[in-house]
Coordinates of C-alpha atoms and ligand atoms in Angstrom, one line a residue:
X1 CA 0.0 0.0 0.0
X2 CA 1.4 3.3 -1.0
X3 CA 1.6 5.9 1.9
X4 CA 3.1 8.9 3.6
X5 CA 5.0 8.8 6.2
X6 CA 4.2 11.3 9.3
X7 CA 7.8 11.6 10.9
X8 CA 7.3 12.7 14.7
X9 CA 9.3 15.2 16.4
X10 CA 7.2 14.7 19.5
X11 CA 4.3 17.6 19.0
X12 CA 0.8 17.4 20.2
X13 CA -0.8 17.5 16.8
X14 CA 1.6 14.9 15.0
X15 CA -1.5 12.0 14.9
X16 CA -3.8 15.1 13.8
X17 CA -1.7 15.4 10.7
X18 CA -2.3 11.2 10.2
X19 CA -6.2 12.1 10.5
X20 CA -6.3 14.5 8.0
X21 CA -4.4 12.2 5.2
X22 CA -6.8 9.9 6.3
X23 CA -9.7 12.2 5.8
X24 CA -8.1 12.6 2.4
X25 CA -8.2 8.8 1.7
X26 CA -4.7 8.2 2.0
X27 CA -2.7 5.3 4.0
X28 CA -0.3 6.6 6.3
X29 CA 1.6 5.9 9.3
X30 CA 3.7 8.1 11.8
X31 CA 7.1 7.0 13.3
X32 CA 9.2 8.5 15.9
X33 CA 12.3 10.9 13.9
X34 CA 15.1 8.2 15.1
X35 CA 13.3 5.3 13.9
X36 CA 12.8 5.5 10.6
X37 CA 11.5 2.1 8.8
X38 CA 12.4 0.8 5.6
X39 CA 10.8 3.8 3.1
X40 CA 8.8 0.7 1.0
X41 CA 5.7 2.9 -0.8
X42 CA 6.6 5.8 1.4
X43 CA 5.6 8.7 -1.5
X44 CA 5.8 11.6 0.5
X45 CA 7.5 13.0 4.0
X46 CA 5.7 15.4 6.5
X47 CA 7.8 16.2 9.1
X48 CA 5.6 17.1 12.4
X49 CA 6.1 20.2 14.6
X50 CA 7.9 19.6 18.5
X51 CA 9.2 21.1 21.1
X52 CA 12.9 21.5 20.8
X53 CA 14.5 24.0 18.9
X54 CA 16.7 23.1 15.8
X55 CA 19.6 25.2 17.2
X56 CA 20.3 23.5 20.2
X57 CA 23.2 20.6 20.1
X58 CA 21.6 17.2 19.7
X59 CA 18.1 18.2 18.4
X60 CA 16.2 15.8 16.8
X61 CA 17.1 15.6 13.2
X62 CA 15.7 14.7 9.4
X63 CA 17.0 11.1 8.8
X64 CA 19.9 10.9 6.0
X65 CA 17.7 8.1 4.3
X66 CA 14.3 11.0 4.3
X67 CA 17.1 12.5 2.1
X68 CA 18.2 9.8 0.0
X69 CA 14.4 8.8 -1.1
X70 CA 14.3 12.0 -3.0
X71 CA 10.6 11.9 -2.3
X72 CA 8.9 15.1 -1.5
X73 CA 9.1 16.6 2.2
X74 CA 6.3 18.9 4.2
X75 CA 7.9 20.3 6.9
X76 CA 5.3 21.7 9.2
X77 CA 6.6 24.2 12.4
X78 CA 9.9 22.6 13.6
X79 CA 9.5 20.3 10.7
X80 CA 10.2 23.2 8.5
X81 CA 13.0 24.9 10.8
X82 CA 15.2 21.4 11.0
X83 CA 14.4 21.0 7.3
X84 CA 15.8 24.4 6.7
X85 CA 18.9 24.1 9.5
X86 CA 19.7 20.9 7.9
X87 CA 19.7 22.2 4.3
X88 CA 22.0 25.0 5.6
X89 CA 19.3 27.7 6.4
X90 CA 19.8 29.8 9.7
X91 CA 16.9 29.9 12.7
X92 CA 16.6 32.4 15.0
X93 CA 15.4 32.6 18.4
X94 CA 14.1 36.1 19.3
X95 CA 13.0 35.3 22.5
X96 CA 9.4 36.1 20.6
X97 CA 6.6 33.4 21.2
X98 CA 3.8 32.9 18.8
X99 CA 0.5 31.5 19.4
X100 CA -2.8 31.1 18.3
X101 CA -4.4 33.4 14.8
X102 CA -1.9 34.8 12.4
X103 CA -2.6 36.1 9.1
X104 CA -0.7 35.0 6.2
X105 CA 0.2 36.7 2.9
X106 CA 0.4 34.1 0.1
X107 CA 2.8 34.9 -3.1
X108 CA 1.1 34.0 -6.0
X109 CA 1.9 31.1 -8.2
X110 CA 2.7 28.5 -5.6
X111 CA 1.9 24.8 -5.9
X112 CA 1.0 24.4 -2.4
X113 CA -0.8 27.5 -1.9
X114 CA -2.8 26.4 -5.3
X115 CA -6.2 28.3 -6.1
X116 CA -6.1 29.9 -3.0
X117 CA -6.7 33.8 -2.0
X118 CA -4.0 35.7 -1.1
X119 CA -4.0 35.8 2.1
X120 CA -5.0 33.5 4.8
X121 CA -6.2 32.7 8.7
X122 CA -3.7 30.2 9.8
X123 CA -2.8 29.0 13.4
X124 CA 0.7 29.6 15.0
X125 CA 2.7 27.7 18.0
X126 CA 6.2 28.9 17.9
X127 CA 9.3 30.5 19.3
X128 CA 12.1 29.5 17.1
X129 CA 11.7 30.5 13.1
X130 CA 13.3 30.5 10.4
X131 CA 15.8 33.4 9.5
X132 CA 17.6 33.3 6.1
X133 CA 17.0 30.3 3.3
X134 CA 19.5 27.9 2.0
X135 CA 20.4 28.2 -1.8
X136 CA 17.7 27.2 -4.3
X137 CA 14.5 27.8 -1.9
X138 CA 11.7 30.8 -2.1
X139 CA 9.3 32.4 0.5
X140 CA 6.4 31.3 -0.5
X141 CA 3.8 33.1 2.8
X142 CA 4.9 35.7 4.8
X143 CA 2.9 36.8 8.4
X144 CA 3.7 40.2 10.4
X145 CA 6.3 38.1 13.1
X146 CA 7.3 35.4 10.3
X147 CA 8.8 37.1 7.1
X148 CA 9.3 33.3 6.6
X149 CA 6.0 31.7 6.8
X150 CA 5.9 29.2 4.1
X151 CA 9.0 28.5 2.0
X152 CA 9.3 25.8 -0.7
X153 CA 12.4 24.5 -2.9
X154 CA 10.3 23.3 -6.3
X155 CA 13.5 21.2 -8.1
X156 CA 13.8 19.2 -4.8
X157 CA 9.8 19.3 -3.8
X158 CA 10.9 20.6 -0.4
X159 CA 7.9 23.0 1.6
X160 CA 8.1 24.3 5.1
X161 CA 4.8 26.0 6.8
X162 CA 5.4 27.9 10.4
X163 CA 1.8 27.0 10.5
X164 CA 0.2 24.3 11.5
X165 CA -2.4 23.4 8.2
X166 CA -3.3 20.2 10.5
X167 CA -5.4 21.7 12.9
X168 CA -8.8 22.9 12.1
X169 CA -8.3 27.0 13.0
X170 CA -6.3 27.2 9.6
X171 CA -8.3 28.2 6.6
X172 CA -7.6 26.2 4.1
X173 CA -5.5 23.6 5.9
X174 CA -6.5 20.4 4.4
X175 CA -6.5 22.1 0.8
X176 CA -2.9 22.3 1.2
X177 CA -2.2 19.0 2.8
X178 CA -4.4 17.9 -0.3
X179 CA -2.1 19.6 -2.7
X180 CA 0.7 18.3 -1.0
X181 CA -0.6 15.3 -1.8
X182 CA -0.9 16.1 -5.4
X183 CA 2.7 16.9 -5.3
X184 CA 3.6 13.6 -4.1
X185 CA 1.4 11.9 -6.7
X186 CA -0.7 9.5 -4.5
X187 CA -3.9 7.9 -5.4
X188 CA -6.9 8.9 -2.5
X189 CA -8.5 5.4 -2.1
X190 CA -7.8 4.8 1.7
X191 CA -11.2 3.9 3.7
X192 CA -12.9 3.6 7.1
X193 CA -13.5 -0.4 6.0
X194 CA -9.6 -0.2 5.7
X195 CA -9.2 0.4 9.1
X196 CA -11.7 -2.5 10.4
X197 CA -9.9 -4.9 8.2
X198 CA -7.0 -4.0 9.8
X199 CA -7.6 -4.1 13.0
X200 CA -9.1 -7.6 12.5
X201 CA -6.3 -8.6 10.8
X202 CA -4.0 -7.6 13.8
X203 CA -6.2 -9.9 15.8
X204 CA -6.1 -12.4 13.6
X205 CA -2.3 -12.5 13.7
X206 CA -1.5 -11.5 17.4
X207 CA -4.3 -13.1 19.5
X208 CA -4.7 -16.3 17.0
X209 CA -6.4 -18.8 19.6
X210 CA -5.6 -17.1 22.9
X211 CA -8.2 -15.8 25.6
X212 CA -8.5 -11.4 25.8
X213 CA -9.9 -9.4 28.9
X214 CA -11.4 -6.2 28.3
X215 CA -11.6 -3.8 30.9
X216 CA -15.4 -1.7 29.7
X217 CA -16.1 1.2 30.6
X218 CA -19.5 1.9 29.2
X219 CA -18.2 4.7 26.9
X220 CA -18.2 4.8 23.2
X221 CA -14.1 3.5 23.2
X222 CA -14.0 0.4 24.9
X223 CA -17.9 -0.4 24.1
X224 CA -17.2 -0.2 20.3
X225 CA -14.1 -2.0 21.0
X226 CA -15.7 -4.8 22.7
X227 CA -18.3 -5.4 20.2
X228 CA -15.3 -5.0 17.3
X229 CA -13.3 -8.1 19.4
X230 CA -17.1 -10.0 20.0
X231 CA -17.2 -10.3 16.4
X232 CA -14.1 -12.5 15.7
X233 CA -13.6 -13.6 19.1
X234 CA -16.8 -14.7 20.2
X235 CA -16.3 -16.1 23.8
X236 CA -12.8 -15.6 23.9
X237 CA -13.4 -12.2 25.2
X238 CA -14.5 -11.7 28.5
X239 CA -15.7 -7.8 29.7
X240 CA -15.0 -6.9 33.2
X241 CA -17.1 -3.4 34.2
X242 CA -15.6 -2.3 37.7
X243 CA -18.0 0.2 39.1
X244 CA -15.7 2.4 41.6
X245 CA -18.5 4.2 42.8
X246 CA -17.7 7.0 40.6
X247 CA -20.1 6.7 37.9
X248 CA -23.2 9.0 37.0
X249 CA -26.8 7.8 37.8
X250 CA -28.1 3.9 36.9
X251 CA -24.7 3.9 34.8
X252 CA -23.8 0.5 35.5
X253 CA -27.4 -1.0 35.2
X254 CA -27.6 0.9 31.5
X255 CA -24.4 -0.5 30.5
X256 CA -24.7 -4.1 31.5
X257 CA -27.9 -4.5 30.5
X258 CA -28.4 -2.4 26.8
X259 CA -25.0 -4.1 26.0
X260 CA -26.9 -7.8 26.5
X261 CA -30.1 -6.5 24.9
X262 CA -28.3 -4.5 21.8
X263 CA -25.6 -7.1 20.8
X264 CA -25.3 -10.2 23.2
X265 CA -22.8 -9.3 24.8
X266 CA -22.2 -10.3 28.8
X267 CA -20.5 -8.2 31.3
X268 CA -19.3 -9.3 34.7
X269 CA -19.9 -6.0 36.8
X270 CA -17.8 -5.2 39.7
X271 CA -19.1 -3.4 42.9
X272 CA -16.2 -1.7 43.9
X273 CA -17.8 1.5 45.3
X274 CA -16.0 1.2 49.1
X275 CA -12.6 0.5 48.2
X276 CA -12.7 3.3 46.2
X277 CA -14.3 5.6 48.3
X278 CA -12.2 4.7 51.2
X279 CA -9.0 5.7 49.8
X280 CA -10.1 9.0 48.2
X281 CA -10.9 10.3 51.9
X282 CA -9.1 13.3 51.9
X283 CA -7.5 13.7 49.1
X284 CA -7.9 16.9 46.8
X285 CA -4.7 16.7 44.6
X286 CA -6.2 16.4 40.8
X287 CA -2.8 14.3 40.4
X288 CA -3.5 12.0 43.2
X289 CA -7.0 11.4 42.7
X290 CA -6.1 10.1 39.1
X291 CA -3.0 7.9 40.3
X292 CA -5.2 6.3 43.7
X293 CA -8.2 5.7 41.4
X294 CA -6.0 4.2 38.4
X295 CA -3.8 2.3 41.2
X296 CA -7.3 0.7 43.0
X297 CA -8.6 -0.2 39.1
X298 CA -5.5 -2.2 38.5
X299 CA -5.7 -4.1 42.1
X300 CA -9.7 -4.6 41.5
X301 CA -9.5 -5.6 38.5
X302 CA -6.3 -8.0 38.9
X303 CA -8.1 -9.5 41.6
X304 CA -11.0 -10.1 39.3
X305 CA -9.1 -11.9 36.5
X306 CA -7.9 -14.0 38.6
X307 CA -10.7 -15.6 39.2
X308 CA -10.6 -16.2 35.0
X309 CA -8.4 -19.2 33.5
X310 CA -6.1 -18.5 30.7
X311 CA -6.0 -14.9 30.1
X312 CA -3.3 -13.8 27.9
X313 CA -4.1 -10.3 26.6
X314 CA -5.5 -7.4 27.8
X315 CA -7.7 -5.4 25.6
X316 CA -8.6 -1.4 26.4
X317 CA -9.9 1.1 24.2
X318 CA -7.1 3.5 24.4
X319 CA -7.4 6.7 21.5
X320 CA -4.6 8.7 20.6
X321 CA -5.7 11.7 22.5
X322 CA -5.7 9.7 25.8
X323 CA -2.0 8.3 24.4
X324 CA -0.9 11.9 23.5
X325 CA -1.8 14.0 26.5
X326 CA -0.1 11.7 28.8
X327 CA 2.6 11.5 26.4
X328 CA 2.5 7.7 26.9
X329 CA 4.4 7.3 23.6
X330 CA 7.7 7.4 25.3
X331 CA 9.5 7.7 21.8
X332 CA 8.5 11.3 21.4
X333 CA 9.1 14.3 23.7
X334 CA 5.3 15.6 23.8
X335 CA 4.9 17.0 27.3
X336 CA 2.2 15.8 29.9
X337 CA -0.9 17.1 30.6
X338 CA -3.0 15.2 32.4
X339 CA -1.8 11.4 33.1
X340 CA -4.9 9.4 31.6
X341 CA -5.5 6.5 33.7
X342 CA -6.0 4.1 31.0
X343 CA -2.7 3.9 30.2
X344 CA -0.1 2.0 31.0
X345 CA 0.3 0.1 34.3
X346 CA -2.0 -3.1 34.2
X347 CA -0.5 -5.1 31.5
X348 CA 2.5 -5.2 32.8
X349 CA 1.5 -5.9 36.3
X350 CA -0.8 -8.9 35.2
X351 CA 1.9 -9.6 33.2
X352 CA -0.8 -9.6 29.7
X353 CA -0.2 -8.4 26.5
X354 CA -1.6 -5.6 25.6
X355 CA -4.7 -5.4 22.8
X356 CA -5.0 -1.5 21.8
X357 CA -6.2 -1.4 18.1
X358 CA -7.8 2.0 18.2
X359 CA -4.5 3.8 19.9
X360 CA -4.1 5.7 17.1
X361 CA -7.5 6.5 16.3
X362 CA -9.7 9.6 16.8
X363 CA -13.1 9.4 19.0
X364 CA -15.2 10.3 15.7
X365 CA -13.0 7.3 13.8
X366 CA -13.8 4.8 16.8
X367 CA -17.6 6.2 16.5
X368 CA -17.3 6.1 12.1
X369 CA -16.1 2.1 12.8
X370 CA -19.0 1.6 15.7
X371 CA -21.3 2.5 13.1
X372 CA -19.9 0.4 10.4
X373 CA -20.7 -2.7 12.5
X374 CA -24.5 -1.9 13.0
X375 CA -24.0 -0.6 16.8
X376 CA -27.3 1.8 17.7
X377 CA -26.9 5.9 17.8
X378 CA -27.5 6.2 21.8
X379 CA -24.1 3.4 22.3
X380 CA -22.0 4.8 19.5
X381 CA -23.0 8.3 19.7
X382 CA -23.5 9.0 23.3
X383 CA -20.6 11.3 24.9
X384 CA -17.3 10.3 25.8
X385 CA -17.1 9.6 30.0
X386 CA -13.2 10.0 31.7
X387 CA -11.6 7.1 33.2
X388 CA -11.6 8.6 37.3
X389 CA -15.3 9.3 36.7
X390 CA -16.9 11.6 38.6
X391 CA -14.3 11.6 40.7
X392 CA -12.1 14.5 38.6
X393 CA -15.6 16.1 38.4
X394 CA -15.6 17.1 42.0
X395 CA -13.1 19.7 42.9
X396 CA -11.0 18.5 46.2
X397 CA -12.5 15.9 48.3
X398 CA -14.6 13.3 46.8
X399 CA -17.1 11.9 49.1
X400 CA -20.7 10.2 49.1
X401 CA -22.8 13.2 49.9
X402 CA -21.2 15.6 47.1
X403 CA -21.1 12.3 44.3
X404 CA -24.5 11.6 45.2
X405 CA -25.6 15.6 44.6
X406 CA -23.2 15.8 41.6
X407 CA -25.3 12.4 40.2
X408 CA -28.2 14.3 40.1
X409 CA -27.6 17.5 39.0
X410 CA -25.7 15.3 35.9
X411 CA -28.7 13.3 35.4
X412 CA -31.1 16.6 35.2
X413 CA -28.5 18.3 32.9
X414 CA -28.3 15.4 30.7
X415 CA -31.8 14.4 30.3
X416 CA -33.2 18.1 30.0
X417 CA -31.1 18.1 26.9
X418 CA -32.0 14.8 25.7
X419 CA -35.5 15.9 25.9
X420 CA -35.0 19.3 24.4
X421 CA -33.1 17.6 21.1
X422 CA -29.5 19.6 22.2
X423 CA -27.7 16.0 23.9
X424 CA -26.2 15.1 19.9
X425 CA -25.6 18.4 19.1
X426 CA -22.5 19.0 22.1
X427 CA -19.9 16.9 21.7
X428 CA -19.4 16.2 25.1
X429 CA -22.0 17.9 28.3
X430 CA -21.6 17.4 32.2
X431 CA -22.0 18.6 35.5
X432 CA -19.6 19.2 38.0
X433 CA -19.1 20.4 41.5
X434 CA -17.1 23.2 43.4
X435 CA -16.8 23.0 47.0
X436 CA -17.3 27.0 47.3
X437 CA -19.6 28.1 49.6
X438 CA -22.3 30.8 48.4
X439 CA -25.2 32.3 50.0
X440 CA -28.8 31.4 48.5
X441 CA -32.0 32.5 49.3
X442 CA -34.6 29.4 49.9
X443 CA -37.8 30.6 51.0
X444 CA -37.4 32.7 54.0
X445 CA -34.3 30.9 54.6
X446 CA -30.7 32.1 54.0
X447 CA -28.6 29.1 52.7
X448 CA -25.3 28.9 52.9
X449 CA -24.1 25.9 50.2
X450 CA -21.9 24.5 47.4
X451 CA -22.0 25.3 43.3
X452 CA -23.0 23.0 40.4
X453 CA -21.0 23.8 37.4
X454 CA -22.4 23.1 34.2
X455 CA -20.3 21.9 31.0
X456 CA -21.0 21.5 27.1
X457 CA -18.5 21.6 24.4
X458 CA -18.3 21.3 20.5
X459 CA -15.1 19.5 19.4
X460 CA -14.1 17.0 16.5
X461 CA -11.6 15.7 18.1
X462 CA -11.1 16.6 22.1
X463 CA -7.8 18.2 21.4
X464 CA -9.4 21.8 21.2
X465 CA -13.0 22.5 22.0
X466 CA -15.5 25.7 22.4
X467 CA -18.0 26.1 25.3
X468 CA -21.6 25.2 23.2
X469 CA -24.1 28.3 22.9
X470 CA -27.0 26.7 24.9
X471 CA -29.9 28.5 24.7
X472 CA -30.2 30.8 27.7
X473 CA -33.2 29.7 28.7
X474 CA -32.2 26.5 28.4
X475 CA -29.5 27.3 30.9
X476 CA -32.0 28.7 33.1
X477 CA -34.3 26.3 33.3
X478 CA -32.0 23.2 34.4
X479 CA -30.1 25.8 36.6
X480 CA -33.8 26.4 38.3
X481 CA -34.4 22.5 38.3
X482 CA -31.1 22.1 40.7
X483 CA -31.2 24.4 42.8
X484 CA -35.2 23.4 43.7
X485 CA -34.4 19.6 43.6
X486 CA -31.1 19.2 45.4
X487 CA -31.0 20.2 48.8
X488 CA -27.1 21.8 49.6
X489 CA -26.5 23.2 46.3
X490 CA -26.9 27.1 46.4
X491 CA -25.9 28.3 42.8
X492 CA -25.7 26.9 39.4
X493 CA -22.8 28.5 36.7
X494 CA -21.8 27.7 33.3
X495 CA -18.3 27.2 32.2
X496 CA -17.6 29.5 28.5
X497 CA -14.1 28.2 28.2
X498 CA -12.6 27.2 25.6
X499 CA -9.9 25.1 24.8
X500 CA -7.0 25.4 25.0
X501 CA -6.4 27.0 27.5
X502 CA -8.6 25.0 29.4
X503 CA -9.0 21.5 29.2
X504 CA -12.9 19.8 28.9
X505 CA -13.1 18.1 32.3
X506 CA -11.8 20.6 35.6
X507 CA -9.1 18.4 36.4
Ligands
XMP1 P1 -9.4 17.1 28.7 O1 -9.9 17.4 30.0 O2 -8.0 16.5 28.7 O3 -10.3 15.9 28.1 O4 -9.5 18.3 27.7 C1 -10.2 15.4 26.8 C2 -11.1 14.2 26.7 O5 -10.5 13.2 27.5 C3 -11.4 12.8 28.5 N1 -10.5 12.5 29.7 C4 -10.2 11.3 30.1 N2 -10.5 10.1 29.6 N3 -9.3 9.0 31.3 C5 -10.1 8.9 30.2 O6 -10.4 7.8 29.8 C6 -8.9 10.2 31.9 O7 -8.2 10.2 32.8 C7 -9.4 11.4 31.2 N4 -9.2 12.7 31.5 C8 -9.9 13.4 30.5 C9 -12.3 14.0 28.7 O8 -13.6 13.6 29.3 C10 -12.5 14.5 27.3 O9 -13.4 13.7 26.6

């Protein structure tokens, strides 16, 4: 199969840059910068953005055999300042960050830049940039802090962008990965069925006869991922549900039995609830509360399987943004920011192998495949659910009395928009609590209690997101329901932020 190759320099968006080829139909596969594979139908390079700069001594550099393919290279932010450094170009550090919006003035004639106006909105995430270009290359775009913003070297078929044309704030991004891959000359035949086939032929091949454990959840991952394993593994795969306690209302109930009813699938459900709420008891470190829920999942769960014979693999549904912003792919340098408890830890400590097919996958892919093997809207569609639960949902202290008011204030947020047709339109909606004490009127009684927090947001892909615009009255009206029906709860706000710089969930 004929492909690009995404070479990784360790930045946040490298896998975004492998879902827009494969929005554009083309096979492609990312590796880390210092191990390159044999370049066997590579037709193109793009070389991701990262954190290091390109004049410090041992920065990660462009592989001699890249080189040697004479193949045609994007360079993308750092991708385009190494590719530059190592063609002789100079970079400069002015000590000048830049992030976020920059407008782009495109020079006219370019192949990359093909039928498009002259200037553009395109998104920025730098400090270093490029200074002076080697012999043989032309600015192509320039921006107010990047007299270099595009450059290209048409005899080679060499293009750097400053910009990021992977992520969705730049106009006209995929139109230039698409004419990138024009350049290159590769067919666009690459499908979703592709991707099944795959993964079932990575079964086929690694499991062969051997028993799998999945560790479900209830959300749309590791439910579309059990019923993608139920198909060729039948009752080799056995779903453990552990519910620490830390779920929203009837959770476990719904899950267990719609999963039996929709597609025959059996769940041994774990009542974990004390254990977990035991060793929570004072703590309030976001950290922590992840580590001491993730560390009590492994031990229930180990426990569990032991009570099953001949386990040999352990399957979770694991996407690349949970991989990414826990920068569990050691190979790269992408920096933490929150340590996702779904990865890493239990395999080895059971001592499994490790099942992961949709690692590299985007929520709206896992859903795209969920649909492609006849799973119903409200499993494949419904919104994604962390790990710790409601337990990073409640600011400090996690205890009975605030998950049991946080359960229903949830449970009225989500169902009010259920019933008002708004639940498919956010990509992702919850309630959340803050232990801050405000004073409420109830009555003729002064009150004196805690703050429900209220949460929607519209994303593609969780990596950025905007705050939805529910209808005000909308607002108001589940606002009015929560403060009336749950007694201790004083004040209801909603949460506009977007992000970056916030993340979805408050911790
Ligand atoms: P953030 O808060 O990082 O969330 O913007 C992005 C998406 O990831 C989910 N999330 C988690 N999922 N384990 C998970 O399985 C976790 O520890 C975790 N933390 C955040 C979050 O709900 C959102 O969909």
């Amino acid at each position: 199969m004929k492909k690009i190759l995404v070479v990784d320099f360790g930045s946040q968006y490298t896998q975004l840059i492998a879902r827009r080829l494969r929005e554009l139909s083309v096979y492609s596969e990312v590796c880390p910068w210092d191990e390159i594979p044999v370049l066997d139908n590579v037709e193109g390079f793009i070389l991701s953005g990262g954190p290091e700069s390109s004049n410090i001594e041992g920065n990660p550099t462009i592989d001699s055999l890249i080189f040697d393919s004479n193949k045609p290279i994007l360079g993308i932010c750092y991708g385009m300042q190494v590719l530059a450094h190592q063609e002789a170009g100079q970079i400069i550090n002015e000590g000048k960050k830049e992030f976020g919006y920059a407008k782009i003035n495109i020079k006219a004639d370019t192949v990359l830049f093909k039928n498009m106006s002259d200037s553009s909105d395109v998104w920025m995430s730098h400090g270093d940039k490029v200074e002076s270009l080697p012999d043989g290359y032309a600015i192509t775009a320039t921006s107010d802090n990047s007299p270099i913003a595009a450059y290209e070297n048409t005899s080679k078929k060499y293009f750097g962008l400053q910009f990021h044309p992977e992520v969705t704030h730049t106009e006209n991004g995929t139109a230039i990965i698409k004419n990138f891959l024009d350049i290159c000359g590769i067919e666009q035949n690459w499908s979703s069925d592709d991707i099944l086939q795959q993964i079932d032929a990575v079964v086929a091949t690694e499991v062969k006869d051997e028993e799998v454990l999945l560790a479900l959840s209830g959300g749309v991952d590791s439910t579309v991922l059990a019923a993608v394993l139920h198909r060729t593994l039948g009752n080799r795969l056995t779903c453990v549900m552990v519910d620490h306690g830390l779920l929203r209302k009837d959770e476990a109930h719904n899950v267990v039995t719609g999963l039996k009813e929709k597609i025959g699938l059996s769940v041994n459900l774990v009542n974990a609830q004390d254990i977990f709420l035991s060793k929570l008891e004072g703590v309030t470190d976001p950290e922590q509360k992840r580590k001491i829920i993730g560390n009590t999942f492994i031990e229930v769960f180990e426990s569990e399987s032991k009570k099953l014979n001949d386990i040999k693999w352990l399957a979770q549904g694991t996407i690349y943004p949970d991989v990414i912003e826990s920068a569990g792919n050691s190979k790269t340098k992408a920096k933490v920011i929150k340590s996702h408890h779904n990865v890493g830890g239990l395999p080895e400590r059971m001592q499994l192998k490790l099942l992961e097919p949709f690692r590299m996958l985007f929520k709206d892919e896992v859903r795209k495949i969920g649909k492609a093997i006849g799973l119903p809207n409200e499993i494949v569609e419904r919104h994604p659910f962390p790990g710790p639960g409601l337990g990073i949902r409640i600011i400090g202290e996690v205890n009975k009395d605030r998950l049991d008011k946080l359960r229903e204030a949830d449970h009225i947020f989500l169902s009010e928009l259920k019933k008002q047709n708004l639940y498919y339109s956010a990509s992702q909606a919850y309630a959340f609590y803050l232990p801050v004490k405000s004073v409420g009127v109830v009555g003729d009684n002064r009150i004196y209690a805690d703050v429900i927090g209220l949460r929607s947001v519209n994303t593609t892909d969780f990596m950025t997101a905007k705050a939805t615009a529910l209808p005000h009255e909308f607002v108001e009206h589940v606002s009015t329901r929560i403060v009336n029906e749950i007694d201790g709860i004083s004040r209801v706000v909603y949460d506009i932020t977007s992000k970056p710089p916030a993340t979805i969930e408050w911790e």
